[in-house]
């Protein structure tokens, strides 16, 4: 058999072939590659019901790399996820002084009202993230052609320099280690793919969803002893193969009263808001804050993650617990400038998406704003 | 100049005018300034400057006496960008160090001989962070100039380059200069703590080992329109053998280095195979020529076998090392360490900073660290494993090292046509014998 045939029919995820074919000229420099599909008209949602969203990305199948030009065809890479209806309502945001494990940035407590929204039943998994990462309708961020794009174009993550899963399982487990920017760009991509206004949850929406109608430390009550039924966290995440703990398959613990899984534990989840240390103080001055949010800017740091992780003790998994992202989360990245897509060794960070029933004006069509630059 | 190699040799010889073999003793008091030059202004070189500035800050606080005095890159825009970045007062990373940056247009060099011009200045320490294919020649020039060195791994891409590095070990020791290499796991607290326990018998005798760098491709740059072949190969250096050495050498060297460290030296034999299954299609001049998967069985002097795997294929990732002993198992991964299923160490500061702390301290103490032997051992471990795979042969260390394999293009110049051969075909590829 001639040698070239040994190369026949192979997956080639890293080749943006279609990007090559559609590398934009100067005139079209401010939009994604020409062949990026028009945003589809979304199917009508049944009001306030759960629904399943399906997305498609692409991997390229190379038939014969030696032929000129290479023969290729596209193969759909599909993913789907379930969106759970979360009815709007009022709640008290933050934790009381006496709550075990409470930190100062969780207060003062204040009354907040959020509108109804859908939230992903589980955290974003690798299947969904891969459809974005490998969607060759969009250029990779490190491509020369991508540099010509304006800051509002969709680019997809560069490849991770080391093991992107950091030894955790891929299949069915939450995607992790992406930056806030990467999570924001995923949402932007998802908006293009589905025609629906997906985004990260605001901090207020996240905490409201996590509490699921309760005012206790956890959605099921206050005693952390019950946490093991609802969450993968430090006390139960070890396996024989990973004695120091690891992520687990999403949705394998009990859901909260809204039907949401893994709000406690698993991976910390990015929220939308730029961190404002005065936000709770400001909120406490109002009798009732309506849909509070600090709109994210082009600052890479800082944003809030919520919900604790497989590596955290129970107190960090409380509904009110917050952790603010910091430049030090990138301290293990040896390159300059450091990646805007990947955190390094922060294998405890993920996210999930929401869809507002009625978008609040300041968040309508919100795009990722961070650009790659030396700071 | 008849060819690039001669050019490198000749310039290396004249470059060493400022050789200061007694340099290290100037730091016995610990107070003198260390002037740093950067060769190769890409992501890693720029990062290394940040690391050495942070290292000095950890040693001496704001009174730190490390100065960045010269930069060099083949491409003018790269060296100029480095100056811009290092002198940006608003920079979160570099802003507080601008007093330590003494760059001028006269010390900002570009072109293929930029490293040579940089070595002719009064820098005391050079950071060598160009693509690895140049490393043996840059190392040679730097050693001849009597400069202290931080060099990235790997230090060579072929047998000729590796022999050159070995030759420099003695010479650099005689000159009492420091050479710290970018195999940063040797400076990483978690690794050090864990391997100490292994040496102290925590898993008994080592019976076998496994290591891997299984992941996706880090990056690929498509050729911008109109870019000459030779320039494109530099720009997309990861994908060309003479610059990168293939990914087993460029990345997997880290894991091989950890096993060599545990074993106390490099292996003696290698057999393996691999190929280019899904890497970019197209002509080598546009798509490169490196493979995307290798599986090598190494044998150490005492008969211990190492299973070594590396690939750039989408799928389950795994970058780690495992040692199997008569009394248990040791597993290490950057940031995670365990012996017999129990955590065996942890990190506190970045190993990329720690290696510069160790480097600076050793220079000032007059007892400069010299890691060239170790990093060359690990580099050549990867090279001879690679060649065993390319050739589908069982290779032993001496024969592989004696080969006249030399991948450096002759008459290299940025604007010249430069062909690229196709990826090595297993079974037909032959390691050239020593001429």
PDB file of C-alpha atoms in Angstrom, chain A residues 91-237:
ATOM      1  CA  UNK A  91     -34.633  37.506  47.875  1.00  0.00           C
ATOM      2  CA  UNK A  92     -32.077  38.731  50.360  1.00  0.00           C
ATOM      3  CA  UNK A  93     -28.640  38.799  48.786  1.00  0.00           C
ATOM      4  CA  UNK A  94     -25.546  38.137  50.887  1.00  0.00           C
ATOM      5  CA  UNK A  95     -25.183  36.265  54.147  1.00  0.00           C
ATOM      6  CA  UNK A  96     -26.014  37.163  57.745  1.00  0.00           C
ATOM      7  CA  UNK A  97     -23.056  37.937  60.028  1.00  0.00           C
ATOM      8  CA  UNK A  98     -23.597  34.738  61.977  1.00  0.00           C
ATOM      9  CA  UNK A  99     -23.434  32.358  58.993  1.00  0.00           C
ATOM     10  CA  UNK A 100     -20.604  29.873  59.457  1.00  0.00           C
ATOM     11  CA  UNK A 101     -17.756  30.557  57.058  1.00  0.00           C
ATOM     12  CA  UNK A 102     -19.061  33.968  56.059  1.00  0.00           C
ATOM     13  CA  UNK A 103     -16.624  36.548  54.706  1.00  0.00           C
ATOM     14  CA  UNK A 104     -16.940  40.326  54.834  1.00  0.00           C
ATOM     15  CA  UNK A 105     -17.496  40.698  51.104  1.00  0.00           C
ATOM     16  CA  UNK A 106     -20.807  38.826  51.449  1.00  0.00           C
ATOM     17  CA  UNK A 107     -22.437  41.828  53.062  1.00  0.00           C
ATOM     18  CA  UNK A 108     -24.186  43.935  53.939  1.00  0.00           C
ATOM     19  CA  UNK A 109     -27.267  41.907  53.102  1.00  0.00           C
ATOM     20  CA  UNK A 110     -29.780  43.637  50.903  1.00  0.00           C
ATOM     21  CA  UNK A 111     -33.091  42.995  49.201  1.00  0.00           C
ATOM     22  CA  UNK A 112     -32.942  42.232  45.502  1.00  0.00           C
ATOM     23  CA  UNK A 113     -35.525  41.496  42.848  1.00  0.00           C
ATOM     24  CA  UNK A 114     -34.706  39.626  39.643  1.00  0.00           C
ATOM     25  CA  UNK A 115     -36.881  38.879  36.624  1.00  0.00           C
ATOM     26  CA  UNK A 116     -37.566  35.398  35.339  1.00  0.00           C
ATOM     27  CA  UNK A 117     -34.851  33.647  33.307  1.00  0.00           C
ATOM     28  CA  UNK A 118     -33.716  30.282  32.080  1.00  0.00           C
ATOM     29  CA  UNK A 119     -30.507  28.807  33.434  1.00  0.00           C
ATOM     30  CA  UNK A 120     -28.531  25.834  32.156  1.00  0.00           C
ATOM     31  CA  UNK A 121     -29.419  22.767  34.208  1.00  0.00           C
ATOM     32  CA  UNK A 122     -25.738  21.874  34.597  1.00  0.00           C
ATOM     33  CA  UNK A 123     -22.421  23.630  34.133  1.00  0.00           C
ATOM     34  CA  UNK A 124     -21.078  23.951  30.593  1.00  0.00           C
ATOM     35  CA  UNK A 125     -19.395  20.655  29.652  1.00  0.00           C
ATOM     36  CA  UNK A 126     -16.510  19.919  27.296  1.00  0.00           C
ATOM     37  CA  UNK A 127     -18.878  18.735  24.547  1.00  0.00           C
ATOM     38  CA  UNK A 128     -20.505  22.150  24.402  1.00  0.00           C
ATOM     39  CA  UNK A 129     -17.248  23.999  24.857  1.00  0.00           C
ATOM     40  CA  UNK A 130     -15.596  21.955  22.099  1.00  0.00           C
ATOM     41  CA  UNK A 131     -18.284  22.902  19.579  1.00  0.00           C
ATOM     42  CA  UNK A 132     -17.145  26.480  20.151  1.00  0.00           C
ATOM     43  CA  UNK A 133     -13.419  25.738  20.429  1.00  0.00           C
ATOM     44  CA  UNK A 134     -13.397  23.770  17.173  1.00  0.00           C
ATOM     45  CA  UNK A 135     -15.988  25.744  15.216  1.00  0.00           C
ATOM     46  CA  UNK A 136     -13.996  26.481  12.120  1.00  0.00           C
ATOM     47  CA  UNK A 137     -16.497  29.038  10.911  1.00  0.00           C
ATOM     48  CA  UNK A 138     -14.652  31.353  13.248  1.00  0.00           C
ATOM     49  CA  UNK A 139     -10.976  32.125  13.308  1.00  0.00           C
ATOM     50  CA  UNK A 140      -8.659  31.131  16.088  1.00  0.00           C
ATOM     51  CA  UNK A 141      -7.543  34.100  18.110  1.00  0.00           C
ATOM     52  CA  UNK A 142      -3.868  33.575  17.309  1.00  0.00           C
ATOM     53  CA  UNK A 143      -4.422  33.563  13.560  1.00  0.00           C
ATOM     54  CA  UNK A 144      -2.872  36.461  11.646  1.00  0.00           C
ATOM     55  CA  UNK A 145      -6.174  37.118   9.901  1.00  0.00           C
ATOM     56  CA  UNK A 146      -7.891  37.388  13.283  1.00  0.00           C
ATOM     57  CA  UNK A 147      -5.673  40.321  14.191  1.00  0.00           C
ATOM     58  CA  UNK A 148      -7.420  42.408  11.560  1.00  0.00           C
ATOM     59  CA  UNK A 149     -10.774  41.967  13.257  1.00  0.00           C
ATOM     60  CA  UNK A 150     -12.305  44.585  15.442  1.00  0.00           C
ATOM     61  CA  UNK A 151     -12.558  43.828  19.137  1.00  0.00           C
ATOM     62  CA  UNK A 152     -16.198  42.789  18.748  1.00  0.00           C
ATOM     63  CA  UNK A 153     -15.555  39.874  16.391  1.00  0.00           C
ATOM     64  CA  UNK A 154     -15.948  36.311  17.555  1.00  0.00           C
ATOM     65  CA  UNK A 155     -12.692  34.463  17.778  1.00  0.00           C
ATOM     66  CA  UNK A 156     -12.295  31.063  19.360  1.00  0.00           C
ATOM     67  CA  UNK A 157      -9.790  29.982  21.984  1.00  0.00           C
ATOM     68  CA  UNK A 158      -6.185  29.297  21.171  1.00  0.00           C
ATOM     69  CA  UNK A 159      -5.152  25.769  21.974  1.00  0.00           C
ATOM     70  CA  UNK A 160      -4.162  25.229  25.571  1.00  0.00           C
ATOM     71  CA  UNK A 161      -0.412  24.907  26.062  1.00  0.00           C
ATOM     72  CA  UNK A 162      -0.721  22.106  28.589  1.00  0.00           C
ATOM     73  CA  UNK A 163      -3.409  19.567  29.448  1.00  0.00           C
ATOM     74  CA  UNK A 164      -6.595  21.674  29.353  1.00  0.00           C
ATOM     75  CA  UNK A 165      -8.378  19.279  31.712  1.00  0.00           C
ATOM     76  CA  UNK A 166      -5.539  19.156  34.260  1.00  0.00           C
ATOM     77  CA  UNK A 167      -6.044  15.445  34.733  1.00  0.00           C
ATOM     78  CA  UNK A 168      -9.818  15.612  35.139  1.00  0.00           C
ATOM     79  CA  UNK A 169     -12.144  13.590  32.977  1.00  0.00           C
ATOM     80  CA  UNK A 170     -13.558  15.273  29.848  1.00  0.00           C
ATOM     81  CA  UNK A 171     -16.639  13.302  29.028  1.00  0.00           C
ATOM     82  CA  UNK A 172     -19.734  14.527  30.863  1.00  0.00           C
ATOM     83  CA  UNK A 173     -17.647  16.606  33.256  1.00  0.00           C
ATOM     84  CA  UNK A 174     -17.651  20.407  33.457  1.00  0.00           C
ATOM     85  CA  UNK A 175     -15.286  22.305  31.168  1.00  0.00           C
ATOM     86  CA  UNK A 176     -12.774  24.208  33.258  1.00  0.00           C
ATOM     87  CA  UNK A 177      -9.866  26.611  33.441  1.00  0.00           C
ATOM     88  CA  UNK A 178     -11.245  29.140  30.953  1.00  0.00           C
ATOM     89  CA  UNK A 179     -10.962  32.853  31.685  1.00  0.00           C
ATOM     90  CA  UNK A 180     -13.954  35.144  32.163  1.00  0.00           C
ATOM     91  CA  UNK A 181     -13.250  36.448  28.676  1.00  0.00           C
ATOM     92  CA  UNK A 182     -13.402  32.929  27.233  1.00  0.00           C
ATOM     93  CA  UNK A 183     -16.719  32.270  28.971  1.00  0.00           C
ATOM     94  CA  UNK A 184     -18.058  35.602  27.678  1.00  0.00           C
ATOM     95  CA  UNK A 185     -16.909  34.755  24.147  1.00  0.00           C
ATOM     96  CA  UNK A 186     -18.576  31.352  24.388  1.00  0.00           C
ATOM     97  CA  UNK A 187     -21.856  33.151  25.193  1.00  0.00           C
ATOM     98  CA  UNK A 188     -21.351  35.510  22.272  1.00  0.00           C
ATOM     99  CA  UNK A 189     -20.753  32.536  19.997  1.00  0.00           C
ATOM    100  CA  UNK A 190     -23.828  30.803  21.385  1.00  0.00           C
ATOM    101  CA  UNK A 191     -25.901  33.885  20.619  1.00  0.00           C
ATOM    102  CA  UNK A 192     -24.770  33.697  17.001  1.00  0.00           C
ATOM    103  CA  UNK A 193     -25.429  29.963  16.850  1.00  0.00           C
ATOM    104  CA  UNK A 194     -28.904  30.037  18.344  1.00  0.00           C
ATOM    105  CA  UNK A 195     -30.229  33.557  17.835  1.00  0.00           C
ATOM    106  CA  UNK A 196     -30.978  33.726  21.532  1.00  0.00           C
ATOM    107  CA  UNK A 197     -29.466  36.225  23.951  1.00  0.00           C
ATOM    108  CA  UNK A 198     -27.411  33.833  26.076  1.00  0.00           C
ATOM    109  CA  UNK A 199     -25.029  35.334  28.602  1.00  0.00           C
ATOM    110  CA  UNK A 200     -23.428  34.652  31.961  1.00  0.00           C
ATOM    111  CA  UNK A 201     -25.742  35.080  34.944  1.00  0.00           C
ATOM    112  CA  UNK A 202     -25.491  38.297  36.931  1.00  0.00           C
ATOM    113  CA  UNK A 203     -24.324  37.741  40.479  1.00  0.00           C
ATOM    114  CA  UNK A 204     -27.833  38.492  41.690  1.00  0.00           C
ATOM    115  CA  UNK A 205     -29.383  35.967  39.305  1.00  0.00           C
ATOM    116  CA  UNK A 206     -26.806  33.374  40.273  1.00  0.00           C
ATOM    117  CA  UNK A 207     -27.399  33.706  43.999  1.00  0.00           C
ATOM    118  CA  UNK A 208     -31.168  33.805  43.534  1.00  0.00           C
ATOM    119  CA  UNK A 209     -30.987  30.608  41.472  1.00  0.00           C
ATOM    120  CA  UNK A 210     -28.678  28.935  43.987  1.00  0.00           C
ATOM    121  CA  UNK A 211     -30.931  29.751  46.938  1.00  0.00           C
ATOM    122  CA  UNK A 212     -33.951  28.389  45.071  1.00  0.00           C
ATOM    123  CA  UNK A 213     -36.386  30.046  47.440  1.00  0.00           C
ATOM    124  CA  UNK A 214     -34.459  29.386  50.654  1.00  0.00           C
ATOM    125  CA  UNK A 215     -32.733  31.922  52.869  1.00  0.00           C
ATOM    126  CA  UNK A 216     -30.339  29.400  54.406  1.00  0.00           C
ATOM    127  CA  UNK A 217     -26.651  28.838  53.783  1.00  0.00           C
ATOM    128  CA  UNK A 218     -27.477  26.147  51.204  1.00  0.00           C
ATOM    129  CA  UNK A 219     -30.500  25.510  49.015  1.00  0.00           C
ATOM    130  CA  UNK A 220     -31.438  22.557  51.215  1.00  0.00           C
ATOM    131  CA  UNK A 221     -30.937  24.156  54.636  1.00  0.00           C
ATOM    132  CA  UNK A 222     -28.128  25.246  56.893  1.00  0.00           C
ATOM    133  CA  UNK A 223     -26.444  22.052  58.054  1.00  0.00           C
ATOM    134  CA  UNK A 224     -23.458  21.306  55.829  1.00  0.00           C
ATOM    135  CA  UNK A 225     -23.904  17.621  56.671  1.00  0.00           C
ATOM    136  CA  UNK A 226     -26.543  17.456  53.936  1.00  0.00           C
ATOM    137  CA  UNK A 227     -24.204  18.905  51.310  1.00  0.00           C
ATOM    138  CA  UNK A 228     -22.927  15.542  50.103  1.00  0.00           C
ATOM    139  CA  UNK A 229     -26.342  14.740  48.624  1.00  0.00           C
ATOM    140  CA  UNK A 230     -26.278  17.888  46.509  1.00  0.00           C
ATOM    141  CA  UNK A 231     -22.668  18.603  45.751  1.00  0.00           C
ATOM    142  CA  UNK A 232     -19.289  17.286  44.722  1.00  0.00           C
ATOM    143  CA  UNK A 233     -16.947  19.057  47.113  1.00  0.00           C
ATOM    144  CA  UNK A 234     -13.775  18.383  49.062  1.00  0.00           C
ATOM    145  CA  UNK A 235     -15.270  15.812  51.401  1.00  0.00           C
ATOM    146  CA  UNK A 236     -16.620  13.526  48.671  1.00  0.00           C
ATOM    147  CA  UNK A 237     -14.807  14.278  45.418  1.00  0.00           C
TER     148      UNK A 237
END
